[in-house]
XYZ file of N, CA and C in Angstrom:
555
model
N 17.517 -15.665 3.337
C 17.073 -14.288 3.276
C 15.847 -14.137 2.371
N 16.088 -15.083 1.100
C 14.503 -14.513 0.252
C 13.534 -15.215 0.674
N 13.570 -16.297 1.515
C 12.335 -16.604 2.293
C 11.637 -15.840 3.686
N 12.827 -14.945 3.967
C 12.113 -13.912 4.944
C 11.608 -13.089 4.313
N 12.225 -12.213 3.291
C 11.718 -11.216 2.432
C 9.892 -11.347 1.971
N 10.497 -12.474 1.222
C 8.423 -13.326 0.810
C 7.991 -12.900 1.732
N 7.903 -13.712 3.223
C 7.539 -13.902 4.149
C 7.087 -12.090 4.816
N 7.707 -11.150 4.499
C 7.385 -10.124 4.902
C 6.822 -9.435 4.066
N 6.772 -9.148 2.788
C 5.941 -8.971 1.842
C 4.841 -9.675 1.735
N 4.459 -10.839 2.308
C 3.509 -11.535 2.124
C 2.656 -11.261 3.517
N 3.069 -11.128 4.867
C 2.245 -10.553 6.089
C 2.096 -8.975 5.949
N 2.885 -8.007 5.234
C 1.898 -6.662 4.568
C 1.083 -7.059 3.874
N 1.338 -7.494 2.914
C -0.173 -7.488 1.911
C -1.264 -8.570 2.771
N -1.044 -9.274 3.850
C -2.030 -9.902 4.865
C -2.789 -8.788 5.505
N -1.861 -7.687 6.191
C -2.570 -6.560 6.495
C -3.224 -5.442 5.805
N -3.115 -5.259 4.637
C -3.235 -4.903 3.790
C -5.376 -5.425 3.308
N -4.966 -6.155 3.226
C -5.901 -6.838 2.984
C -7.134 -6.976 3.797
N -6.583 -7.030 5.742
C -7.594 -7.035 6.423
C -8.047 -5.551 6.884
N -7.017 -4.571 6.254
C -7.562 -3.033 6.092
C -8.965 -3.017 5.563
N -8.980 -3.455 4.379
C -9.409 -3.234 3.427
C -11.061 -4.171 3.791
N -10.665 -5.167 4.821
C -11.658 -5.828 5.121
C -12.667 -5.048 6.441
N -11.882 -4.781 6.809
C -12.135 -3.809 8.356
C -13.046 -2.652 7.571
N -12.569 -1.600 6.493
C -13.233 -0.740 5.758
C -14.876 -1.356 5.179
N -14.708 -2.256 4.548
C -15.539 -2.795 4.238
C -16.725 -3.154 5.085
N -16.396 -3.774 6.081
C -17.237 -4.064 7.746
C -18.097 -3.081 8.147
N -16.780 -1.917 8.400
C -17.739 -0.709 9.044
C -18.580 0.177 8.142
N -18.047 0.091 6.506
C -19.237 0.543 5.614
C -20.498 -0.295 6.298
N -20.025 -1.898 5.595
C -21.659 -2.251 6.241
C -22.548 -2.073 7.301
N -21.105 -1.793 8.395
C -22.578 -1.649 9.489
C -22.957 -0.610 9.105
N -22.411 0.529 8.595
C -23.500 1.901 8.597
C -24.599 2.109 7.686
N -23.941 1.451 6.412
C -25.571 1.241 5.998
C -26.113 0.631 6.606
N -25.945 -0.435 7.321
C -27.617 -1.538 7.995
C -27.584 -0.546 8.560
N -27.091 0.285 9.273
C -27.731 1.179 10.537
C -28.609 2.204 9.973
N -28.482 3.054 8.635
C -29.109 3.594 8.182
C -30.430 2.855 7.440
N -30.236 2.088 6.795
C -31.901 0.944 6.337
C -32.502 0.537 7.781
N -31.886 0.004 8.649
C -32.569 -0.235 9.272
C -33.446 1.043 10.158
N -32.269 2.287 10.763
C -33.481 3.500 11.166
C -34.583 3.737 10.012
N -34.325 3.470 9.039
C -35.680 3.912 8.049
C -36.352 2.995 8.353
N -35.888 2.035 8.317
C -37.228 0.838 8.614
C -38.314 1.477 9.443
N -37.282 1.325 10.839
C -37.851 1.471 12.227
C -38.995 2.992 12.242
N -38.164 3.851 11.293
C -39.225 5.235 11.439
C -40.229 5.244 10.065
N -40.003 4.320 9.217
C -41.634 3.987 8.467
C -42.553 3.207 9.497
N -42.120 2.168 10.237
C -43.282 1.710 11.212
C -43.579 2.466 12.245
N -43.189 4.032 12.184
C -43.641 5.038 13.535
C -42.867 4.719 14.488
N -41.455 4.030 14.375
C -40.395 4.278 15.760
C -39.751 5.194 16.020
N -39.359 5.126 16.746
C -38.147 6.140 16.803
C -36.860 5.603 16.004
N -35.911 6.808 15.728
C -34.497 5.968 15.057
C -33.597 5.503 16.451
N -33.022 4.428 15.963
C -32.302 3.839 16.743
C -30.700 4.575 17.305
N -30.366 5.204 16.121
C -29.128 5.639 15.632
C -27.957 4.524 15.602
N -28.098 3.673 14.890
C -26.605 2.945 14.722
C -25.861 3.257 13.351
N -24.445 3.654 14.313
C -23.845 4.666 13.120
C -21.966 4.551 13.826
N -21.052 4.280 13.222
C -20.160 4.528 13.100
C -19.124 6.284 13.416
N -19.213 6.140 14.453
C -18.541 7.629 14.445
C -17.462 7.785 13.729
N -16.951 8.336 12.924
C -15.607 9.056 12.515
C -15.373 8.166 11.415
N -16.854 7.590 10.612
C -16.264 6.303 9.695
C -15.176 6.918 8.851
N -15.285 8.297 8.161
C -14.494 8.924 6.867
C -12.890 8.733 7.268
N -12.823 9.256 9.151
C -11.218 9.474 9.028
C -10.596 7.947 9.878
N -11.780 7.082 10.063
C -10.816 5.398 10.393
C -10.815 4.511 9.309
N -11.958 5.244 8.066
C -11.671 4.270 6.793
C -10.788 5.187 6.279
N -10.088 6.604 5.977
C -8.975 7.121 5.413
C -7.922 6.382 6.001
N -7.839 6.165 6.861
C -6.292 5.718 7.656
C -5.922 4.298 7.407
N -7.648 3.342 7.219
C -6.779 2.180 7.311
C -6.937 1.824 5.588
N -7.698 3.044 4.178
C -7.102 2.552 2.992
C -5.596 3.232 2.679
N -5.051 4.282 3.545
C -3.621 4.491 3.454
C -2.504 3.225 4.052
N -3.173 2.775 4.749
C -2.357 1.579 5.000
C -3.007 0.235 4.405
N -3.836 0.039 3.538
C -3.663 -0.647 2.772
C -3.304 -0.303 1.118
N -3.332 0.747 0.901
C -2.098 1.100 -0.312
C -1.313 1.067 -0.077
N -0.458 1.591 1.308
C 1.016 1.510 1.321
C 1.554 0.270 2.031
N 0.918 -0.728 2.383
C 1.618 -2.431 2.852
C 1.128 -3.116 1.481
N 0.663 -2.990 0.557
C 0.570 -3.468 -0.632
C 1.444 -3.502 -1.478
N 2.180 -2.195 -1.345
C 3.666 -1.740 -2.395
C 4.049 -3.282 -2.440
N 4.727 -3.292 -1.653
C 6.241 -4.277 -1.817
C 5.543 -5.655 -2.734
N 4.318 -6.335 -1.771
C 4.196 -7.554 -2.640
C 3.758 -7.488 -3.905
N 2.857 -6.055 -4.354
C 2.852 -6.324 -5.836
C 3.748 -5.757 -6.741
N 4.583 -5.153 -5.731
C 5.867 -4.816 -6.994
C 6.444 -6.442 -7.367
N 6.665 -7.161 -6.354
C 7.409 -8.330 -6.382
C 6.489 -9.250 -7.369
N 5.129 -9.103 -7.375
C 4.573 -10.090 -8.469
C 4.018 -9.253 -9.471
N 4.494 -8.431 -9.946
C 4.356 -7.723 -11.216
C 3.042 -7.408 -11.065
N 2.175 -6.597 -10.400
C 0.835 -5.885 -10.408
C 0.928 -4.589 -10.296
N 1.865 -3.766 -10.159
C 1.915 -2.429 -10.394
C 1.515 -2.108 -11.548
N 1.658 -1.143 -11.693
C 1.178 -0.507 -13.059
C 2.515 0.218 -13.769
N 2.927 -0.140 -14.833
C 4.251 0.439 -15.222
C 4.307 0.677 -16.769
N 4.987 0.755 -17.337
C 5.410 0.962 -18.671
C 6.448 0.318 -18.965
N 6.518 -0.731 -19.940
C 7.292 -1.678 -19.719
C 8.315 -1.440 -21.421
N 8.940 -0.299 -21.523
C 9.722 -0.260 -22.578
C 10.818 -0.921 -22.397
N 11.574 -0.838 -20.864
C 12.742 -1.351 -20.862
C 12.816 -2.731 -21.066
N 11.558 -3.366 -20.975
C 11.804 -4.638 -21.506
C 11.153 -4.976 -22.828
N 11.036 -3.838 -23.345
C 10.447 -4.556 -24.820
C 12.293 -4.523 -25.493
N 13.179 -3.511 -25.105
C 14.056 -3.197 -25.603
C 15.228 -4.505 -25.783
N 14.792 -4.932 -24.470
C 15.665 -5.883 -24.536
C 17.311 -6.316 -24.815
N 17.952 -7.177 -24.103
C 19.116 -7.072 -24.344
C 20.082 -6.262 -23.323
N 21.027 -5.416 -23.208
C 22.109 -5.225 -22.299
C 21.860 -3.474 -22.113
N 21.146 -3.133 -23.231
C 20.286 -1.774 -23.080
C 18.889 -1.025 -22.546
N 17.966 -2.758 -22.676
C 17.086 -2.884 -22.036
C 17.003 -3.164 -20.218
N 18.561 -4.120 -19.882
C 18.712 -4.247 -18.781
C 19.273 -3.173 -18.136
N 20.250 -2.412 -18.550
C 20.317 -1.347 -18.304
C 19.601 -0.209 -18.163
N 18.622 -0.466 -18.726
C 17.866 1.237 -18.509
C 16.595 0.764 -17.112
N 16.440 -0.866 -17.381
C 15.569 -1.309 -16.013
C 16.144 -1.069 -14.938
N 17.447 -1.255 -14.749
C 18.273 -0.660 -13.575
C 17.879 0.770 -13.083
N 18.467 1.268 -14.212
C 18.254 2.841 -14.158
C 17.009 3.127 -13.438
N 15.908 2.836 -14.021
C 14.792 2.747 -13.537
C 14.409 2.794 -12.145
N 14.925 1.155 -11.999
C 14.654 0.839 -10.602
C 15.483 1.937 -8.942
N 17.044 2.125 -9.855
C 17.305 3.257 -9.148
C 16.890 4.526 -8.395
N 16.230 5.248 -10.034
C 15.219 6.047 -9.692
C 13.753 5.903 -8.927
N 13.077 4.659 -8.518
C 12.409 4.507 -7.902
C 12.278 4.060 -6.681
N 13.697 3.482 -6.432
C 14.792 3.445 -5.410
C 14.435 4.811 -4.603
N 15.185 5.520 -5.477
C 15.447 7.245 -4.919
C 14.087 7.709 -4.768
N 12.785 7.775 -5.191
C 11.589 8.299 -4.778
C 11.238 7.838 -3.376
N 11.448 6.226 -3.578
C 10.913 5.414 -2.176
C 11.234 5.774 -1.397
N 12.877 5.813 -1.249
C 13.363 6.105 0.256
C 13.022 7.859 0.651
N 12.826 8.583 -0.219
C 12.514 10.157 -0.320
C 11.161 9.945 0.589
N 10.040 9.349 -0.258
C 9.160 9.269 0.542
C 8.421 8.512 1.848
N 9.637 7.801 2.126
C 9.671 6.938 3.078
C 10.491 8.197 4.567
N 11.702 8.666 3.924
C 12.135 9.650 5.011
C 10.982 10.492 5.332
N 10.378 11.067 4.331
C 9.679 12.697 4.541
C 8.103 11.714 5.287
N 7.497 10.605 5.342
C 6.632 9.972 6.012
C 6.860 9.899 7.428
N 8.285 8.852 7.711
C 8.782 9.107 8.812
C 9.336 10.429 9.518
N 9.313 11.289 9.027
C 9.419 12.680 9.341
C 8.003 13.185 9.720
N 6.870 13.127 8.931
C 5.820 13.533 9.401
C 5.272 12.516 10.736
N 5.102 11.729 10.587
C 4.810 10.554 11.656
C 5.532 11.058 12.824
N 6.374 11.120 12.860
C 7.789 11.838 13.950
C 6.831 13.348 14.769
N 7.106 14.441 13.920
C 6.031 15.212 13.902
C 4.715 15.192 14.963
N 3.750 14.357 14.180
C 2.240 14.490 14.481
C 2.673 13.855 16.318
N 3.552 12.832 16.032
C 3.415 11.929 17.446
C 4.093 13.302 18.460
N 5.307 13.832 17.979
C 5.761 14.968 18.959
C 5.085 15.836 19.213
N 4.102 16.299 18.316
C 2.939 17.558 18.520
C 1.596 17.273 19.061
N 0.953 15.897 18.775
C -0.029 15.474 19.433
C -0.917 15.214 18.455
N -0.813 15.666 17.618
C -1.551 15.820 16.721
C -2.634 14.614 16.163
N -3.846 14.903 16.149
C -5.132 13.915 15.908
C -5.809 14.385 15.176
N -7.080 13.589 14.491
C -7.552 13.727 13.673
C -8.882 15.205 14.193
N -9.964 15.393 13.140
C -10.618 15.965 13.719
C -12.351 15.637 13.751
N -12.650 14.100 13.579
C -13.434 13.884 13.831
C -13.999 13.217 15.615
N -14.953 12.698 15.616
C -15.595 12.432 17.341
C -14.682 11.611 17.849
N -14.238 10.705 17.050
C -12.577 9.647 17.845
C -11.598 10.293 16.894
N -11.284 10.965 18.065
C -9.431 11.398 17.869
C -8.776 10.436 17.896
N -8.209 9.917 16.277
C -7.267 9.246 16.092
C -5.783 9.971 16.200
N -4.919 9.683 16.579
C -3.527 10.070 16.905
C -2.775 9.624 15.843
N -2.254 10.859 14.728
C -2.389 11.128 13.463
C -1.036 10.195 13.050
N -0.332 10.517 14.232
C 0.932 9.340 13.673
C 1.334 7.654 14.065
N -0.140 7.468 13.891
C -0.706 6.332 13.636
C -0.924 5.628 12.054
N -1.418 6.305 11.820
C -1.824 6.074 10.489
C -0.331 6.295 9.479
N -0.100 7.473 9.630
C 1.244 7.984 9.102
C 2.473 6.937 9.573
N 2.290 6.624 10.760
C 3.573 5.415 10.702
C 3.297 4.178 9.834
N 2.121 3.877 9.517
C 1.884 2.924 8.546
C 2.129 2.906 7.346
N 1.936 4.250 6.883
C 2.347 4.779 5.755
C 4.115 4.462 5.429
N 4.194 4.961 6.353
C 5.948 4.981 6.795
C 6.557 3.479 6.167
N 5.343 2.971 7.254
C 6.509 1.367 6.431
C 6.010 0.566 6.009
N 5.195 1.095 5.143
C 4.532 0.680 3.593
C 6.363 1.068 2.487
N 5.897 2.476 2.504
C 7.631 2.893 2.004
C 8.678 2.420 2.298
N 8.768 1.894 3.420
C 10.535 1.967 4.061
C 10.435 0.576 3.361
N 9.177 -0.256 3.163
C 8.793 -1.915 2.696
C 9.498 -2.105 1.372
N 8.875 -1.109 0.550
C 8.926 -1.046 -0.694
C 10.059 -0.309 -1.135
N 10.871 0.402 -0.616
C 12.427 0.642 -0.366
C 13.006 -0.536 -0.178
N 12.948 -1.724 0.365
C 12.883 -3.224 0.563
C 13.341 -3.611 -0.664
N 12.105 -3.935 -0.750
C 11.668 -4.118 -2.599
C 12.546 -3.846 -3.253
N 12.448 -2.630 -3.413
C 13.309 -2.660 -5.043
C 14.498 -2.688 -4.785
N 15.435 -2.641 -3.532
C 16.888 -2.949 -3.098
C 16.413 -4.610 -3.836
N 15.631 -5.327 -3.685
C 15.320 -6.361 -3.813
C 15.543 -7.088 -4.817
N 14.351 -5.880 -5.839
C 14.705 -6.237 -7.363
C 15.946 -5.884 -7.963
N 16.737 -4.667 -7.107
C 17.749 -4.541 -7.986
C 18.756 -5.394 -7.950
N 18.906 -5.941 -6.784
C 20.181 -7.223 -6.572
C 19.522 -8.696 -7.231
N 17.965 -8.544 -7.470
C 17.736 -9.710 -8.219
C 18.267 -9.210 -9.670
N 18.068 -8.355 -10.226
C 17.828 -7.651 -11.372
C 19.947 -7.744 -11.886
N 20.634 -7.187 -11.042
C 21.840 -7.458 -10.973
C 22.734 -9.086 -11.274
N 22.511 -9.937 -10.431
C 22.453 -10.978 -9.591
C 22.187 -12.017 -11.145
N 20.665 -12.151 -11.700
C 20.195 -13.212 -12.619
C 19.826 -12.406 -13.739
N 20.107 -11.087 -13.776
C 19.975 -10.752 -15.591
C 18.505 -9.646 -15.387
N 17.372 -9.931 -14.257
C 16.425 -9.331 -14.496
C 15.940 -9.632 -13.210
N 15.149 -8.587 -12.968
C 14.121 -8.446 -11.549
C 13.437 -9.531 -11.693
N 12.462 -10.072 -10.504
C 11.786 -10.788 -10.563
C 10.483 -10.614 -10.928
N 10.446 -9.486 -10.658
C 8.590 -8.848 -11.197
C 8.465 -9.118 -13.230
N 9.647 -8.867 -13.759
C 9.750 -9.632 -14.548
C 9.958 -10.787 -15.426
N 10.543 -11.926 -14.366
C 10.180 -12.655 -14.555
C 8.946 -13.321 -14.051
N 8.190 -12.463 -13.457
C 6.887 -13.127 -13.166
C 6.025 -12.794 -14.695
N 6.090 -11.426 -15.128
C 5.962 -11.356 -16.509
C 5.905 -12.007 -17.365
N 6.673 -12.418 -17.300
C 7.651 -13.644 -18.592
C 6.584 -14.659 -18.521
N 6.630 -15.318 -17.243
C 6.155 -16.531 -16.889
C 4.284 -16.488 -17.389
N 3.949 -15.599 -16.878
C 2.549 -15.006 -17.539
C 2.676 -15.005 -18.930
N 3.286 -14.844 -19.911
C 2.950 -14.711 -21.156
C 2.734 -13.547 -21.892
N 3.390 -12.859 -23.219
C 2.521 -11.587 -23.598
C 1.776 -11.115 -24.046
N 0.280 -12.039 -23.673
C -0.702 -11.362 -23.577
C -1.093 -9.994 -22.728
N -0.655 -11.153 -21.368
C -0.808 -10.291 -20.332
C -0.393 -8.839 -19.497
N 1.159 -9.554 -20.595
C 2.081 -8.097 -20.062
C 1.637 -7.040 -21.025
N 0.792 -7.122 -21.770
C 0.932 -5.905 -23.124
C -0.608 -5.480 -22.900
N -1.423 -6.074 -21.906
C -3.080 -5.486 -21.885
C -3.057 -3.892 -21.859
């Protein structure tokens, strides 16, 4: 099982990643498309127009799905951003209140994982698209969103039976293993 888990945390943050690469792409072409019409109309051409239609709402959609397929693997290697009292505390009070913790973030995830899949549900039953020149079909994007959350609902079921299971989540012992320099920047 924890080699599927990796394994699926590790092909989100793959997609994740080629979001983020795809965003990147179509920035570039639109600037070359814009340097280059200047070019072309300082030497007295005409503009060419090469330009990206709807860049704002296909790069919104695919950095929502690369924030939300990111969750799970960097919760799992300690890159979130957190506040790490429960483990300065240490001990059977410290593990305890990381629980607690994780519970409660437990309970946000799946909150916002239902009310995602609820909207996604929604946009696809209503039709609903974006409102730039390519109508993107809104619960598209939003289903990605969806199971970015439902991922990272994953997760921390994850950490908490690790967290249960060997004394402590694994995001902390990736911590550990790093040193506290790193954990205290």
């Amino acid at each position: 099982m924890r080699a599927v888990l990796d394994r699926l945390y590790g092909f989100a943050l793959f997609l994740s990643c080629a979001a983020m690469a795809v965003i990147a792409l179509l920035v570039l072409v639109q600037v070359a498309g814009r340097v280059i019409d200047r070019a072309v109309m300082w030497t007295g051409g005409a503009r060419i127009g090469i330009a990206v239609p709807s860049l704002a709402e296909i790069a919104g959609a695919l950095f929502v799905a690369s924030a939300a397929l990111a969750l799970p693997a960097t919760l799992r290697e300690a890159r979130h951003v957190r506040v790490t009292f429960a483990s300065r505390l240490g001990g059977t009070a410290g593990r305890g209140l990381m629980l607690v913790m994780l519970l409660l973030a437990l309970g946000f995830s799946l909150f916002a994982s239902w009310h995602t899949i609820q909207l996604a549900l929604d946009s696809w039953q209503y039709g609903s698209v974006s409102y730039g020149r390519i109508k993107i079909p809104l619960f598209l994007p939003q289903s990605v969103m969806a199971a970015g959350f439902s991922l990272l609902s994953v997760a921390i079921i994850d950490e908490i039976v690790s967290a249960i299971r060997e004394g402590a989540p694994s995001f902390r012992r990736v911590e550990e293993s790093r040193g506290a320099d790193e954990i205290h920047e």
